[in-house]
Amino acid sequence: VTLTALAPDASAAAPGRPAGNRAGRPSAQIRDGETQPVFSRADAISQTVNIETAVDSDRDGRRDTVQLRIMRPKETGQGLRVPTIMEPSPYWAGILDVPNHPVDLGGARGLAATRFQRNLADVFPGYYDNYFLPRGYAVADLDSLGTGGSTGCPTSGARNEQAGAKAAVDWLNGRARGWAPDGTPVKADWSTGNVGMIGQSYDGTLPNMAAATGVDGLKAIVPIAGISNWYEYYRDNGGVIAPGGYQGEDLDVLAKAVLTRRNPEVCKQVIDEIEARQDRGTGDYSPFWDERNYVKDAKRVKAAVMVVHGLNDWNVKTEQSVRWWNALKEAGVPRKLWLHQANHATPFRWRIDEWLRQTHHWFDRYLYGIRNGIENEPKVDIERPDGSWRTERDWPVPGTRTLPLSLNAGPGAGGQPGMLASRPRPGAAQAFTDEGRTRTAEQLLAGEDAADPNRLAYLTGPLSRPLRVDGIPKAEIRASLDGPSPYLTALLVDYGTDTRPTGARTTTTDKVCYGQSVPGDEGCTLRQVPATETAPYKIITRGWLDARNRSSISRSVPLTPGKTYSFRWDMQPTDYTVKAGHRLGVIVLSTDHDYTLRYPAGTSVTVRPGVSRVLLPVAPDGGASPR
């Protein structure tokens, strides 16, 4: 096939014909509404460019640079112009071993026993060059500020890191200066200026950050388990909250861990300032955190956004994608959503065919302008616990309603366990003593039918039909606290022995190959299926509040011991169906061992039943009303 020149908007190209009309120049080929693999990945041009940013985060008097490593079809040296798919990351040069902060308060404040640990093999799918380059894309890896070949300092989501990701888009559009490693000025004369970004975890956060700047040329992003508000990653509702599995980690720890640039000592003052300003004492929201909140900037986003998140991800929790998703809707941004049953992972590893189809069409539509109809497909793909998938017009599902369930006193001694019912029934106050420093939430929610001195339990009877919770559950608790811990924790629990997904995946021997053949196994992956366990309960979701922030996340106000207050807070968003015959439970704790700071034990928490409740978003296809 003789290829002709590529038009910037290939929407008018007839199926099966090359796009464009400038004879003598190579171009992408489009057939059946998508770009075809006609370029050789093996013959690709590779180049490295150091790009000038608009910031000086290391304060050395020179503008920082970010390093971009590019692979592009060899035909870009013969007049072909292509868009770019970029994965920005702080992890390309690896990470360092850094101690976390202590979380057991009230004793000696030595170094925490835990260390910063991330499995970076889970972050990088490693297929973009093999799949997208043959289809007429340049593929690029970007070192974020202070990492790898870049200069500057990592600041865990601050404006200067946004400027680093933005600068790469600017260079691809001729608005920023770039140099080869030998200092020779370099321009992206092969670039159409259309840029997409994709990545997981921090690599999915940087696309959100870049999009929130409103930079011209960034046309589409696919953030996978990405952060949209750093406050809600390391804090929540006024409390200091850890990412799941990383107790004691914080902004400064992460910045130190990814500080892999040459001469890292120049960033010591910058990171010391992060440690001082992040405020692990009160957990209050502040201008420092507001700088790292991109949700409020959703109205500036010009890129189409395909949001991807695991419903069992307790590292980057679901609120990071759901609040972003909702804000993008309000801003009128083109969007799609994937919710899967795994934890901190990408569905590339188990739904590969549909994943490649949709991401391919997403980038084709917004980087090549191909009218392939992806924007008219159902907006939402949701994986069910059995590994099957369903689509929805939106999420939460249209027709979702709020179901209030009261935390009522039970008939047993001391009112434990309590009852969870649609009608409130006032009763005597119920109290427990915080022991979360030594007992985990999983230990405290077991034995739900018996009284426990360290928590309160409220349960429905067996459900007559399934109950699908989709959205953001809320807790409204009337209570008093007396003691050192300011935390209140609510757990929403499915009680009933069943085989459920754990959030992990297991690898099968079913090897799937894609793209073009390259050395080794880079063109293949092993399918994964949900890992399951048979257990008598499942934590559906949870949420936390620092009771001192009962009126505002920005201001801590001390509690009067023993005084009753009204507390309200959001739990983590979820999409979960409690089966018929199971019971739904709400467990009220103070300290959540694996997530909150751990104050000395002994805080007394007294809850007023009947006037305390949870508000559940219930989908129309799962609307049981517990009595």
XYZ file of C-alpha atoms in Angstrom:
627
model
C 0.000 0.000 0.000
C 1.305 3.449 -0.890
C 0.692 5.782 2.038
C 0.016 9.461 1.611
C 0.297 12.362 3.993
C -1.648 12.481 7.225
C -4.268 15.177 7.687
C -4.460 16.614 11.233
C -8.147 15.498 11.427
C -8.562 12.109 9.797
C -12.309 11.947 10.403
C -13.086 12.298 6.702
C -10.883 9.407 5.654
C -12.828 6.620 3.991
C -12.578 3.211 5.697
C -9.711 1.196 4.285
C -8.018 4.202 2.689
C -4.955 6.132 3.807
C -5.699 9.381 5.638
C -4.604 12.668 4.114
C -3.932 13.861 0.637
C -0.392 15.180 0.273
C 1.192 12.851 -2.252
C 4.719 11.634 -1.659
C 4.598 11.534 2.128
C 3.884 8.482 4.272
C 0.872 8.469 6.558
C -1.168 6.348 8.907
C -3.670 3.979 7.356
C -7.258 3.797 8.579
C -9.551 0.832 8.057
C -12.837 -0.012 9.781
C -12.612 3.226 11.749
C -9.223 2.643 13.361
C -5.530 3.113 12.640
C -3.793 0.006 11.303
C -0.418 -1.541 12.316
C 1.567 -0.650 9.211
C 4.744 0.789 10.760
C 7.694 -1.201 12.047
C 8.391 -1.015 15.744
C 11.744 -2.741 15.161
C 12.883 0.084 12.851
C 11.637 2.911 15.076
C 13.630 6.096 15.667
C 14.599 6.659 19.297
C 15.603 10.023 20.735
C 16.051 11.714 24.086
C 15.139 15.349 24.669
C 15.636 17.564 27.716
C 12.763 20.063 27.814
C 12.777 23.427 29.548
C 9.962 24.027 32.024
C 8.627 27.312 33.371
C 9.694 26.591 36.980
C 12.821 26.468 39.125
C 11.831 24.028 41.850
C 15.413 23.324 43.004
C 16.087 27.085 43.310
C 19.401 27.013 41.486
C 18.603 30.052 39.333
C 17.925 27.989 36.212
C 14.672 26.648 34.867
C 14.154 22.958 35.518
C 14.224 20.478 32.653
C 12.312 17.226 32.202
C 13.685 14.342 30.159
C 11.512 12.810 27.450
C 12.503 9.561 25.746
C 10.711 9.005 22.453
C 10.171 6.138 20.022
C 8.518 7.020 16.711
C 8.037 5.411 13.300
C 11.077 5.743 11.053
C 8.780 7.412 8.509
C 8.695 10.484 10.787
C 12.157 11.138 9.349
C 10.567 11.206 5.889
C 7.805 13.740 6.521
C 5.304 11.669 8.497
C 3.711 13.622 11.330
C 2.204 11.660 14.197
C 0.543 12.266 17.567
C 2.214 11.143 20.789
C 1.107 8.839 23.588
C 3.104 9.624 26.723
C 3.554 7.929 30.086
C 4.890 10.447 32.617
C 6.372 8.886 35.738
C 8.625 9.479 38.743
C 9.520 5.772 38.716
C 11.502 5.249 35.502
C 14.789 5.370 37.444
C 13.460 3.240 40.314
C 12.837 4.242 43.916
C 14.902 4.641 47.084
C 14.546 2.979 50.477
C 13.094 5.582 52.862
C 11.674 5.174 56.396
C 8.018 5.994 56.984
C 6.703 8.139 59.821
C 5.762 6.545 63.162
C 2.026 6.074 63.641
C 1.883 4.843 67.261
C 1.591 8.154 69.114
C 2.151 8.922 72.782
C 5.434 7.029 73.111
C 9.012 7.328 71.890
C 9.098 8.883 68.434
C 11.807 6.858 66.790
C 11.878 5.795 63.159
C 8.966 3.694 62.029
C 9.636 0.017 61.498
C 8.061 0.121 58.036
C 9.854 1.295 54.929
C 8.689 2.792 51.665
C 7.967 -0.166 49.383
C 6.256 -0.213 46.004
C 6.104 -3.046 43.490
C 6.885 -1.088 40.352
C 6.393 -4.171 38.189
C 2.675 -3.700 38.831
C 2.749 -0.112 37.551
C 4.129 -0.582 34.057
C 2.130 -2.722 31.600
C 4.935 -2.234 29.048
C 3.007 -2.575 25.803
C 2.425 0.949 24.526
C 5.362 1.047 22.093
C 4.609 -2.420 20.750
C 0.912 -1.755 20.219
C 0.566 1.939 19.395
C 3.763 2.763 17.484
C 2.911 0.423 14.576
C -0.453 2.176 14.362
C 1.085 5.553 13.708
C 1.880 6.967 17.140
C 5.032 8.171 18.798
C 5.362 6.702 22.298
C 7.245 8.591 24.996
C 8.367 8.162 28.611
C 8.750 11.317 30.710
C 10.812 11.628 33.894
C 8.907 13.923 36.256
C 10.803 16.642 38.086
C 13.641 15.490 40.319
C 13.680 11.938 38.942
C 15.881 10.082 36.453
C 17.280 12.416 33.801
C 15.251 15.459 34.875
C 16.379 18.308 37.103
C 14.314 20.108 39.729
C 12.788 18.514 42.832
C 9.906 16.092 43.302
C 7.160 17.722 45.333
C 4.413 15.071 45.360
C 1.866 16.807 43.202
C 2.629 20.519 43.585
C 2.271 23.097 40.804
C 5.880 22.690 39.670
C 5.299 19.006 38.933
C 2.273 20.037 36.893
C 4.528 22.445 35.008
C 6.931 19.594 34.218
C 4.241 17.443 32.601
C 2.795 20.479 30.825
C 6.212 21.405 29.383
C 6.413 18.104 27.485
C 3.078 18.870 25.793
C 4.277 22.393 25.047
C 7.462 21.092 23.398
C 5.473 18.714 21.211
C 3.497 21.794 20.112
C 6.527 24.001 19.473
C 5.971 26.193 22.563
C 8.931 25.042 24.706
C 12.642 24.626 24.089
C 14.325 21.232 23.992
C 17.866 19.927 23.638
C 19.462 16.619 22.761
C 21.791 15.160 25.440
C 24.752 16.820 23.683
C 23.100 20.248 23.981
C 21.918 20.549 20.378
C 18.531 22.320 20.157
C 15.773 19.957 19.041
C 12.278 20.644 17.754
C 9.422 18.181 17.380
C 8.955 18.804 13.667
C 7.479 15.302 13.323
C 4.678 15.965 15.855
C 1.086 16.846 14.984
C 0.877 18.515 18.406
C -1.857 16.109 19.543
C -0.857 14.360 22.773
C -2.384 11.602 24.882
C -1.242 10.447 28.314
C -1.753 7.117 30.047
C -0.407 5.481 33.172
C -1.177 3.828 36.487
C -0.848 5.137 40.052
C 1.546 8.133 40.113
C 1.849 7.609 36.354
C -1.938 8.044 36.168
C -1.831 11.047 38.490
C 0.501 13.078 36.269
C -1.978 12.975 33.340
C -4.657 14.348 35.694
C -2.223 17.047 36.774
C -1.340 18.019 33.217
C -4.981 18.052 32.119
C -5.913 20.294 35.049
C -3.610 23.001 33.668
C -5.783 23.269 30.548
C -2.705 22.923 28.329
C -3.472 23.107 24.615
C -2.620 19.953 22.681
C -3.362 17.439 25.432
C -6.332 15.788 23.762
C -6.975 12.600 25.748
C -5.835 10.916 28.952
C -6.351 7.487 30.523
C -5.592 7.788 34.268
C -5.515 4.317 35.848
C -5.811 4.403 39.653
C -4.690 8.027 39.508
C -4.829 10.631 42.269
C -6.986 13.717 41.738
C -6.590 15.220 45.216
C -3.492 14.460 47.279
C -5.213 15.549 50.488
C -7.588 12.615 50.147
C -4.665 10.282 49.495
C -2.784 11.020 52.725
C -5.641 12.668 54.684
C -9.419 12.349 54.844
C -12.063 14.355 56.667
C -9.407 16.054 58.789
C -7.602 12.853 59.729
C -4.126 11.617 58.856
C -4.965 8.508 56.815
C -2.498 6.092 55.233
C -2.726 4.577 51.765
C -3.659 0.916 52.202
C -0.544 -1.093 53.006
C 1.696 1.928 53.580
C 1.125 3.065 57.161
C 3.300 6.075 57.981
C 3.918 7.134 54.401
C 3.331 10.801 53.535
C 4.146 13.417 50.900
C 7.717 13.920 52.099
C 8.419 10.176 52.203
C 7.225 9.774 48.623
C 9.292 12.770 47.461
C 12.420 11.312 49.065
C 11.732 7.881 47.572
C 11.574 9.149 43.973
C 14.458 11.648 44.267
C 16.666 9.829 41.745
C 18.106 12.818 39.842
C 21.811 13.577 39.863
C 22.923 15.773 42.785
C 19.839 15.018 44.896
C 21.232 16.971 47.832
C 20.046 20.213 46.202
C 16.474 19.209 47.083
C 16.955 18.788 50.833
C 15.472 22.165 51.773
C 12.503 21.680 49.443
C 11.634 18.303 50.950
C 12.220 19.544 54.506
C 9.641 22.238 53.799
C 7.181 19.604 52.553
C 7.628 17.666 55.791
C 7.021 20.783 57.867
C 3.958 21.979 55.936
C 2.147 18.666 55.431
C 1.076 18.810 59.110
C 0.769 15.299 60.515
C -0.422 16.837 63.785
C -3.867 18.166 62.851
C -4.494 16.748 59.367
C -6.181 20.029 58.409
C -6.763 21.060 54.801
C -4.670 24.123 53.926
C -3.367 26.112 50.931
C -0.482 23.617 50.893
C -2.969 20.804 50.178
C -5.223 22.932 48.005
C -2.321 23.311 45.560
C -2.456 19.536 45.133
C -6.217 19.358 44.513
C -7.027 19.095 40.797
C -10.738 18.354 41.201
C -11.449 22.053 41.620
C -9.720 22.677 38.271
C -11.839 20.202 36.281
C -13.439 23.096 34.406
C -10.034 23.832 32.850
C -9.651 20.326 31.392
C -9.630 20.204 27.574
C -8.688 16.532 27.247
C -11.174 13.662 26.975
C -10.757 11.545 30.121
C -11.116 7.767 30.418
C -11.083 7.075 34.177
C -10.076 3.586 35.376
C -10.162 2.322 38.965
C -10.312 -0.854 41.036
C -13.231 -1.222 43.429
C -10.882 -3.036 45.823
C -8.071 -0.477 45.597
C -7.183 0.701 49.110
C -3.916 2.309 48.030
C -5.333 4.968 45.720
C -8.861 4.833 47.088
C -11.940 4.995 44.887
C -12.841 8.568 45.871
C -9.841 9.740 43.824
C -11.513 8.668 40.587
C -15.154 9.156 41.598
C -14.785 12.795 42.678
C -12.780 13.485 39.504
C -15.446 11.710 37.436
C -18.213 13.792 38.993
C -16.314 17.057 38.544
C -15.605 16.254 34.894
C -19.309 15.679 34.371
C -20.118 19.093 35.823
C -17.469 20.625 33.550
C -18.897 18.941 30.424
C -15.683 17.028 29.673
C -15.946 13.947 27.382
C -15.414 10.965 29.687
C -15.588 7.213 30.162
C -15.271 5.086 33.285
C -14.010 1.561 33.981
C -14.590 0.075 37.452
C -13.047 -3.363 37.981
C -12.865 -5.843 40.853
C -9.092 -5.783 41.327
C -7.033 -3.616 43.629
C -4.254 -1.260 42.469
C -3.973 -2.652 38.955
C -4.797 -2.223 35.273
C -7.482 -4.240 33.449
C -5.038 -4.653 30.567
C -3.927 -7.790 32.366
C -7.270 -9.609 32.231
C -9.660 -7.927 29.772
C -7.044 -7.312 27.163
C -9.123 -7.479 23.982
C -11.730 -4.961 25.066
C -9.126 -2.834 26.853
C -7.066 -2.520 23.685
C -10.148 -1.836 21.588
C -11.415 0.964 23.788
C -8.081 2.660 24.527
C -7.126 2.357 20.850
C -10.394 3.974 19.777
C -10.113 6.586 22.536
C -6.745 7.771 21.264
C -7.740 7.378 17.597
C -10.823 9.509 18.211
C -9.150 12.368 20.037
C -5.573 12.301 18.689
C -6.373 11.425 15.057
C -9.914 12.774 14.952
C -11.353 9.496 13.638
C -15.135 9.361 14.011
C -15.249 5.818 15.352
C -18.203 6.316 17.701
C -16.346 5.609 20.954
C -17.884 8.710 22.519
C -21.391 7.359 21.795
C -20.849 3.985 23.457
C -22.038 3.367 27.036
C -20.005 5.602 29.307
C -19.351 3.001 31.981
C -17.910 -0.536 32.089
C -18.240 -2.321 35.454
C -16.796 -5.706 36.354
C -19.032 -7.873 38.526
C -17.624 -10.111 41.287
C -17.783 -13.206 39.050
C -15.510 -11.542 36.473
C -18.291 -10.694 34.016
C -18.763 -7.148 32.753
C -21.785 -4.922 32.258
C -22.177 -1.464 30.774
C -24.136 1.497 32.122
C -25.199 4.871 30.732
C -23.610 6.651 33.696
C -22.409 6.074 37.242
C -23.872 6.084 39.791
C -26.508 4.205 37.817
C -29.380 6.472 36.715
C -32.266 5.996 39.132
C -30.004 5.435 42.139
C -31.747 6.611 45.309
C -30.654 7.320 48.867
C -31.664 4.692 51.429
C -31.379 5.886 55.053
C -30.755 3.113 57.586
C -30.888 3.867 61.287
C -28.445 2.511 63.828
C -30.919 1.212 66.403
C -30.292 -0.268 69.820
C -30.655 -4.025 70.010
C -32.476 -6.134 72.543
C -29.379 -7.668 74.059
C -27.512 -6.623 77.178
C -26.121 -3.137 76.692
C -27.957 -2.965 73.399
C -25.344 -4.980 71.510
C -25.520 -6.008 68.789
C -27.699 -3.226 67.423
C -30.085 -3.320 64.523
C -29.801 -1.611 61.130
C -33.283 -0.704 59.933
C -35.200 1.703 57.729
C -37.196 3.048 60.683
C -35.422 4.746 63.591
C -35.976 3.386 67.067
C -34.491 5.437 69.911
C -32.808 3.577 72.700
C -30.300 3.867 75.485
C -26.848 5.202 74.643
C -24.257 2.588 73.652
C -20.558 2.865 74.451
C -17.280 1.186 73.584
C -13.618 1.697 74.456
C -11.060 2.225 71.695
C -8.536 -0.594 71.358
C -7.669 -0.129 67.681
C -4.005 0.277 68.468
C -3.715 -3.463 68.999
C -6.835 -4.840 67.273
C -7.404 -4.535 63.531
C -10.717 -3.667 61.956
C -10.990 -7.235 60.666
C -10.629 -8.551 64.219
C -13.207 -6.108 65.534
C -15.892 -6.863 62.957
C -15.765 -10.618 63.550
C -18.226 -12.174 65.980
C -20.876 -9.708 64.936
C -23.670 -11.353 66.911
C -21.902 -10.897 70.228
C -21.142 -7.782 72.229
C -17.568 -6.489 71.940
C -16.205 -3.843 74.333
C -14.144 -2.224 71.571
C -16.757 -1.524 68.882
C -20.468 -1.270 68.115
C -22.212 -3.456 65.536
C -25.534 -2.844 63.776
C -27.012 -5.476 61.454
C -30.033 -6.073 59.266
C -31.824 -9.369 59.148
C -31.237 -11.578 56.086
C -32.048 -9.580 52.949
C -35.073 -10.731 50.968
C -33.460 -9.665 47.692
C -30.104 -8.273 46.509
C -29.054 -4.782 47.552
C -26.734 -2.948 45.154
C -24.867 -0.026 46.717
C -23.374 2.258 44.061
C -21.997 5.658 44.924
C -20.801 7.320 48.133
C -22.267 6.000 51.409
C -22.428 8.526 54.237
C -22.360 8.179 58.017
C -24.301 10.483 60.355
C -23.465 9.681 63.977
C -24.523 11.384 67.219
C -21.760 10.602 69.682
C -19.381 11.803 72.364
C -15.685 11.017 72.783
C -13.566 11.078 75.913
C -9.909 10.218 75.556
C -6.823 10.728 73.381
C -8.088 9.440 70.006
C -10.063 11.921 67.876
C -10.997 9.316 65.248
C -14.341 7.847 64.289
C -14.409 4.995 61.756
C -17.409 3.412 60.046
C -17.248 0.090 58.194
C -19.980 -1.151 55.845
C -19.852 -4.964 55.922
C -21.479 -7.818 53.996
C -22.101 -10.690 56.446
C -22.718 -14.041 54.807
C -20.329 -16.826 53.848
C -19.604 -16.562 50.157
C -16.852 -16.807 47.556
C -15.782 -13.258 46.844
C -13.023 -11.528 44.878
C -10.076 -10.523 47.052
C -8.979 -7.679 44.814
C -5.978 -9.682 43.604
C -5.732 -11.547 40.303
C -4.187 -14.913 39.516
C -2.300 -15.606 36.309
C -3.468 -18.307 33.943
C -1.348 -20.131 31.384
C -3.393 -18.564 28.583
C -0.830 -16.418 26.752
C -2.215 -13.653 24.562
C 0.003 -11.893 22.034
C -0.721 -8.534 20.478
C 0.957 -5.868 18.361
C 4.083 -6.724 16.371
C 6.679 -9.337 17.158
C 9.665 -7.991 19.070
C 12.550 -9.714 20.839
C 11.575 -11.660 23.942
C 8.016 -11.766 25.231
C 7.251 -8.045 24.952
C 4.421 -8.779 22.556
C 2.612 -11.190 24.869
C 0.916 -11.257 28.246
C -0.631 -13.909 30.456
C -4.321 -13.526 31.168
C -5.378 -12.988 34.759
C -8.582 -14.040 36.484
C -10.062 -12.848 39.802
C -8.542 -14.372 42.906
C -11.318 -15.374 45.297
C -11.710 -16.516 48.857
C -14.553 -18.059 50.831
C -15.116 -15.890 53.891
C -17.949 -15.133 56.338
C -17.801 -11.397 55.708
C -16.489 -8.724 53.371
C -15.725 -5.083 54.145
C -17.658 -3.289 51.433
C -16.251 0.132 52.218
C -15.063 2.271 55.101
C -14.656 5.921 56.045
C -12.920 8.012 58.690
C -13.365 11.321 60.502
C -11.121 13.311 62.810
C -13.866 14.464 65.177
C -12.033 17.749 65.742
C -12.855 18.548 62.099
C -16.591 17.978 62.555
C -17.407 21.427 61.101
C -14.567 21.897 58.590
C -11.678 19.878 57.200
C -9.656 23.103 57.319
C -9.945 23.768 61.048
C -9.495 21.522 64.060
C -11.615 22.447 67.087
C -11.019 20.537 70.344
C -13.816 18.332 71.676
C -15.370 18.762 75.078
C -14.966 15.339 76.683
C -18.301 13.622 77.097
C -20.254 16.215 75.095
C -22.494 14.844 72.349
C -21.960 16.173 68.814
C -23.388 15.432 65.397
C -20.723 13.959 63.109
C -21.111 13.486 59.359
C -18.619 12.026 56.908
C -18.359 10.228 53.571
C -17.231 6.658 53.217
C -15.279 5.484 50.178
C -17.332 5.166 46.951
C -18.241 1.631 45.966
C -20.306 -0.521 43.635
C -21.186 -3.682 45.525
C -24.162 -6.042 45.631
C -25.110 -7.732 48.895
C -26.781 -11.012 47.978
C -30.206 -12.111 49.138
C -29.910 -14.037 52.395
C -26.880 -12.035 53.536
C -26.974 -9.400 56.258
C -25.706 -5.852 55.930
C -23.736 -4.472 58.852
C -22.317 -1.166 60.043
C -19.410 -1.334 62.496
C -18.442 1.801 64.428
C -14.839 2.062 65.666
C -12.448 4.771 66.712
C -8.887 3.894 65.630
C -8.587 1.959 62.355
C -5.305 0.123 62.917
C -4.158 -0.048 59.283
C -5.183 3.470 58.238
C -5.414 6.076 61.014
C -2.838 7.369 63.456
C -2.816 5.139 66.519
C -3.267 7.078 69.751
C -2.957 5.348 73.149
C -5.902 3.047 73.809
C -8.750 3.941 76.138
C -10.888 6.552 74.389
C -14.533 6.081 75.360
C -17.021 6.586 72.511
C -20.741 6.823 73.303
C -23.199 6.589 70.383
C -26.836 7.700 70.444
C -28.851 5.030 68.565
C -31.992 5.870 66.662
C -30.702 9.331 65.757
C -27.538 7.895 64.180
C -27.724 6.458 60.674
C -26.025 5.676 57.365
C -27.198 6.906 53.973
C -26.712 4.342 51.213
C -26.905 5.064 47.468
C -28.961 2.147 46.153
C -29.256 1.279 42.467
C -32.686 0.516 40.999
C -31.630 -3.072 40.216
C -30.868 -3.729 43.881
C -33.349 -1.865 46.013
C -34.111 -4.086 49.000
C -35.269 -2.105 52.027
C -34.168 -3.747 55.274
C -36.836 -3.622 57.972
